[in-house]
Amino acid sequence: MKKIIFTEKAPAPIGPYNQAVSFGNTLFTSGQIAIHPETGELILEDIETETRQVMENMKAVLEEAGMTFENVIKASIFVMDMNNFAKINAVYGSYFDEKTAPARETVQVAGLPKNVNVEISMIAMK
């Protein structure tokens, strides 16, 4: 059965979607961008800080579903500029054990919500 996941520790959805949906043992997250959940402000001072806020938002969603980054089996990273890949990858990688890291794709896109530089979504399983 489908269960909606919501936490105030991550940005609230703006539109007809949820932070995440679990179905059985599988969690499907919506993409997270660098919005600070308490202030609603975008955190865009540099790509590392922006990516860290995205990952902290994702961490909060995973925790609300009773999971951690160890449960993540697939990640999708959308970037505005592939020249930022190494910096994004360094921050992203700090949240995973390289030996058990999830499958992933990184795609350069023409635009992202609120003109951010990176958006990340994940699929996780218990």
PDB file of C-alpha atoms in Angstrom:
ATOM      1  CA  MET A   1       0.000   0.000   0.000  1.00  0.00           C
ATOM      2  CA  LYS A   2       1.181   3.512  -0.813  1.00  0.00           C
ATOM      3  CA  LYS A   3       2.285   5.666   2.149  1.00  0.00           C
ATOM      4  CA  ILE A   4       3.111   9.367   1.954  1.00  0.00           C
ATOM      5  CA  ILE A   5       6.315  10.432   3.722  1.00  0.00           C
ATOM      6  CA  PHE A   6       6.552  13.984   5.076  1.00  0.00           C
ATOM      7  CA  THR A   7       8.939  15.689   7.464  1.00  0.00           C
ATOM      8  CA  GLU A   8       9.258  19.310   8.505  1.00  0.00           C
ATOM      9  CA  LYS A   9      13.047  18.739   8.516  1.00  0.00           C
ATOM     10  CA  ALA A  10      13.032  18.960   4.698  1.00  0.00           C
ATOM     11  CA  PRO A  11      11.445  21.571   2.421  1.00  0.00           C
ATOM     12  CA  ALA A  12       7.687  21.270   2.060  1.00  0.00           C
ATOM     13  CA  PRO A  13       6.421  20.371  -1.409  1.00  0.00           C
ATOM     14  CA  ILE A  14       5.239  23.245  -3.569  1.00  0.00           C
ATOM     15  CA  GLY A  15       2.721  21.625  -5.865  1.00  0.00           C
ATOM     16  CA  PRO A  16       1.026  18.288  -6.464  1.00  0.00           C
ATOM     17  CA  TYR A  17       3.796  15.991  -5.183  1.00  0.00           C
ATOM     18  CA  ASN A  18       5.176  14.656  -1.896  1.00  0.00           C
ATOM     19  CA  GLN A  19       8.669  14.529  -0.411  1.00  0.00           C
ATOM     20  CA  ALA A  20       8.574  10.760  -0.785  1.00  0.00           C
ATOM     21  CA  VAL A  21       6.224   7.831  -1.255  1.00  0.00           C
ATOM     22  CA  SER A  22       6.825   4.363   0.116  1.00  0.00           C
ATOM     23  CA  PHE A  23       5.285   1.305  -1.422  1.00  0.00           C
ATOM     24  CA  GLY A  24       6.009  -1.924   0.417  1.00  0.00           C
ATOM     25  CA  ASN A  25       9.719  -1.909   1.231  1.00  0.00           C
ATOM     26  CA  THR A  26      10.595   0.652  -1.448  1.00  0.00           C
ATOM     27  CA  LEU A  27      10.899   4.418  -1.018  1.00  0.00           C
ATOM     28  CA  PHE A  28      10.736   6.811  -3.965  1.00  0.00           C
ATOM     29  CA  THR A  29      11.881  10.338  -3.133  1.00  0.00           C
ATOM     30  CA  SER A  30      11.109  13.497  -5.009  1.00  0.00           C
ATOM     31  CA  GLY A  31      14.065  15.557  -6.104  1.00  0.00           C
ATOM     32  CA  GLN A  32      15.563  17.733  -3.409  1.00  0.00           C
ATOM     33  CA  ILE A  33      17.124  21.119  -4.007  1.00  0.00           C
ATOM     34  CA  ALA A  34      19.044  23.365  -1.604  1.00  0.00           C
ATOM     35  CA  ILE A  35      16.154  24.963   0.260  1.00  0.00           C
ATOM     36  CA  HIS A  36      16.759  25.333   3.982  1.00  0.00           C
ATOM     37  CA  PRO A  37      13.681  23.712   5.580  1.00  0.00           C
ATOM     38  CA  GLU A  38      13.401  26.174   8.479  1.00  0.00           C
ATOM     39  CA  THR A  39      13.877  29.434   6.589  1.00  0.00           C
ATOM     40  CA  GLY A  40      12.708  28.506   3.096  1.00  0.00           C
ATOM     41  CA  GLU A  41      15.832  30.238   1.777  1.00  0.00           C
ATOM     42  CA  LEU A  42      17.913  28.836  -1.053  1.00  0.00           C
ATOM     43  CA  ILE A  43      21.466  27.927   0.010  1.00  0.00           C
ATOM     44  CA  LEU A  44      23.531  28.818  -3.056  1.00  0.00           C
ATOM     45  CA  GLU A  45      26.755  30.324  -1.713  1.00  0.00           C
ATOM     46  CA  ASP A  46      28.895  27.715  -3.518  1.00  0.00           C
ATOM     47  CA  ILE A  47      28.292  24.330  -5.162  1.00  0.00           C
ATOM     48  CA  GLU A  48      29.640  22.346  -2.195  1.00  0.00           C
ATOM     49  CA  THR A  49      27.366  24.103   0.307  1.00  0.00           C
ATOM     50  CA  GLU A  50      24.437  23.789  -2.081  1.00  0.00           C
ATOM     51  CA  THR A  51      25.040  20.048  -2.545  1.00  0.00           C
ATOM     52  CA  ARG A  52      25.421  19.530   1.208  1.00  0.00           C
ATOM     53  CA  GLN A  53      22.014  21.165   1.804  1.00  0.00           C
ATOM     54  CA  VAL A  54      20.465  18.909  -0.840  1.00  0.00           C
ATOM     55  CA  MET A  55      21.955  15.835   0.850  1.00  0.00           C
ATOM     56  CA  GLU A  56      20.850  17.000   4.322  1.00  0.00           C
ATOM     57  CA  ASN A  57      17.312  17.460   2.990  1.00  0.00           C
ATOM     58  CA  MET A  58      17.463  13.966   1.516  1.00  0.00           C
ATOM     59  CA  LYS A  59      18.816  12.576   4.792  1.00  0.00           C
ATOM     60  CA  ALA A  60      15.799  14.038   6.639  1.00  0.00           C
ATOM     61  CA  VAL A  61      13.365  12.415   4.191  1.00  0.00           C
ATOM     62  CA  LEU A  62      15.131   9.053   4.448  1.00  0.00           C
ATOM     63  CA  GLU A  63      15.109   9.250   8.256  1.00  0.00           C
ATOM     64  CA  GLU A  64      11.388  10.039   8.312  1.00  0.00           C
ATOM     65  CA  ALA A  65      10.879   6.802   6.351  1.00  0.00           C
ATOM     66  CA  GLY A  66      13.048   4.884   8.850  1.00  0.00           C
ATOM     67  CA  MET A  67      15.981   4.616   6.443  1.00  0.00           C
ATOM     68  CA  THR A  68      19.519   5.913   5.946  1.00  0.00           C
ATOM     69  CA  PHE A  69      21.804   6.398   2.958  1.00  0.00           C
ATOM     70  CA  GLU A  70      22.737   2.718   3.351  1.00  0.00           C
ATOM     71  CA  ASN A  71      19.227   1.854   2.131  1.00  0.00           C
ATOM     72  CA  VAL A  72      19.620   3.840  -1.098  1.00  0.00           C
ATOM     73  CA  ILE A  73      19.824   1.618  -4.180  1.00  0.00           C
ATOM     74  CA  LYS A  74      19.580   4.268  -6.925  1.00  0.00           C
ATOM     75  CA  ALA A  75      20.309   7.983  -7.110  1.00  0.00           C
ATOM     76  CA  SER A  76      19.721  10.484  -9.882  1.00  0.00           C
ATOM     77  CA  ILE A  77      21.695  13.717  -9.963  1.00  0.00           C
ATOM     78  CA  PHE A  78      20.662  16.567 -12.223  1.00  0.00           C
ATOM     79  CA  VAL A  79      23.201  19.368 -12.722  1.00  0.00           C
ATOM     80  CA  MET A  80      23.169  22.643 -14.591  1.00  0.00           C
ATOM     81  CA  ASP A  81      26.895  22.570 -15.332  1.00  0.00           C
ATOM     82  CA  MET A  82      28.886  19.356 -15.664  1.00  0.00           C
ATOM     83  CA  ASN A  83      31.996  21.378 -14.790  1.00  0.00           C
ATOM     84  CA  ASN A  84      30.715  21.202 -11.180  1.00  0.00           C
ATOM     85  CA  PHE A  85      30.619  17.393 -11.256  1.00  0.00           C
ATOM     86  CA  ALA A  86      33.818  16.791  -9.242  1.00  0.00           C
ATOM     87  CA  LYS A  87      32.753  19.136  -6.434  1.00  0.00           C
ATOM     88  CA  ILE A  88      29.208  17.739  -6.329  1.00  0.00           C
ATOM     89  CA  ASN A  89      30.565  14.188  -6.412  1.00  0.00           C
ATOM     90  CA  ALA A  90      32.926  14.848  -3.488  1.00  0.00           C
ATOM     91  CA  VAL A  91      30.093  16.069  -1.246  1.00  0.00           C
ATOM     92  CA  TYR A  92      27.655  13.387  -2.448  1.00  0.00           C
ATOM     93  CA  GLY A  93      30.282  10.678  -1.924  1.00  0.00           C
ATOM     94  CA  SER A  94      30.871  11.730   1.688  1.00  0.00           C
ATOM     95  CA  TYR A  95      27.370  10.437   2.534  1.00  0.00           C
ATOM     96  CA  PHE A  96      28.028   6.904   1.244  1.00  0.00           C
ATOM     97  CA  ASP A  97      30.393   4.026   1.848  1.00  0.00           C
ATOM     98  CA  GLU A  98      32.029   3.627  -1.555  1.00  0.00           C
ATOM     99  CA  LYS A  99      31.860  -0.198  -1.315  1.00  0.00           C
ATOM    100  CA  THR A 100      28.065  -0.151  -0.922  1.00  0.00           C
ATOM    101  CA  ALA A 101      27.203   3.047  -2.810  1.00  0.00           C
ATOM    102  CA  PRO A 102      24.024   2.973  -4.916  1.00  0.00           C
ATOM    103  CA  ALA A 103      23.688   2.868  -8.673  1.00  0.00           C
ATOM    104  CA  ARG A 104      23.559   6.389 -10.066  1.00  0.00           C
ATOM    105  CA  GLU A 105      23.332   8.616 -13.094  1.00  0.00           C
ATOM    106  CA  THR A 106      24.377  12.234 -13.386  1.00  0.00           C
ATOM    107  CA  VAL A 107      22.745  14.276 -16.119  1.00  0.00           C
ATOM    108  CA  GLN A 108      23.348  17.849 -17.239  1.00  0.00           C
ATOM    109  CA  VAL A 109      20.045  19.626 -17.795  1.00  0.00           C
ATOM    110  CA  ALA A 110      18.925  22.897 -19.356  1.00  0.00           C
ATOM    111  CA  GLY A 111      17.186  24.141 -16.215  1.00  0.00           C
ATOM    112  CA  LEU A 112      16.198  23.250 -12.653  1.00  0.00           C
ATOM    113  CA  PRO A 113      13.544  24.647 -10.281  1.00  0.00           C
ATOM    114  CA  LYS A 114      14.340  28.066  -8.804  1.00  0.00           C
ATOM    115  CA  ASN A 115      17.484  28.218 -10.980  1.00  0.00           C
ATOM    116  CA  VAL A 116      19.456  25.960  -8.621  1.00  0.00           C
ATOM    117  CA  ASN A 117      22.597  24.159  -9.734  1.00  0.00           C
ATOM    118  CA  VAL A 118      21.845  20.620  -8.524  1.00  0.00           C
ATOM    119  CA  GLU A 119      18.848  18.413  -7.744  1.00  0.00           C
ATOM    120  CA  ILE A 120      19.025  14.850  -6.415  1.00  0.00           C
ATOM    121  CA  SER A 121      16.392  12.122  -6.114  1.00  0.00           C
ATOM    122  CA  MET A 122      16.736   8.592  -4.727  1.00  0.00           C
ATOM    123  CA  ILE A 123      15.144   5.177  -4.510  1.00  0.00           C
ATOM    124  CA  ALA A 124      15.733   3.230  -1.293  1.00  0.00           C
ATOM    125  CA  MET A 125      14.685  -0.160   0.086  1.00  0.00           C
ATOM    126  CA  LYS A 126      14.429  -1.660   3.553  1.00  0.00           C
TER     127      LYS A 126
END
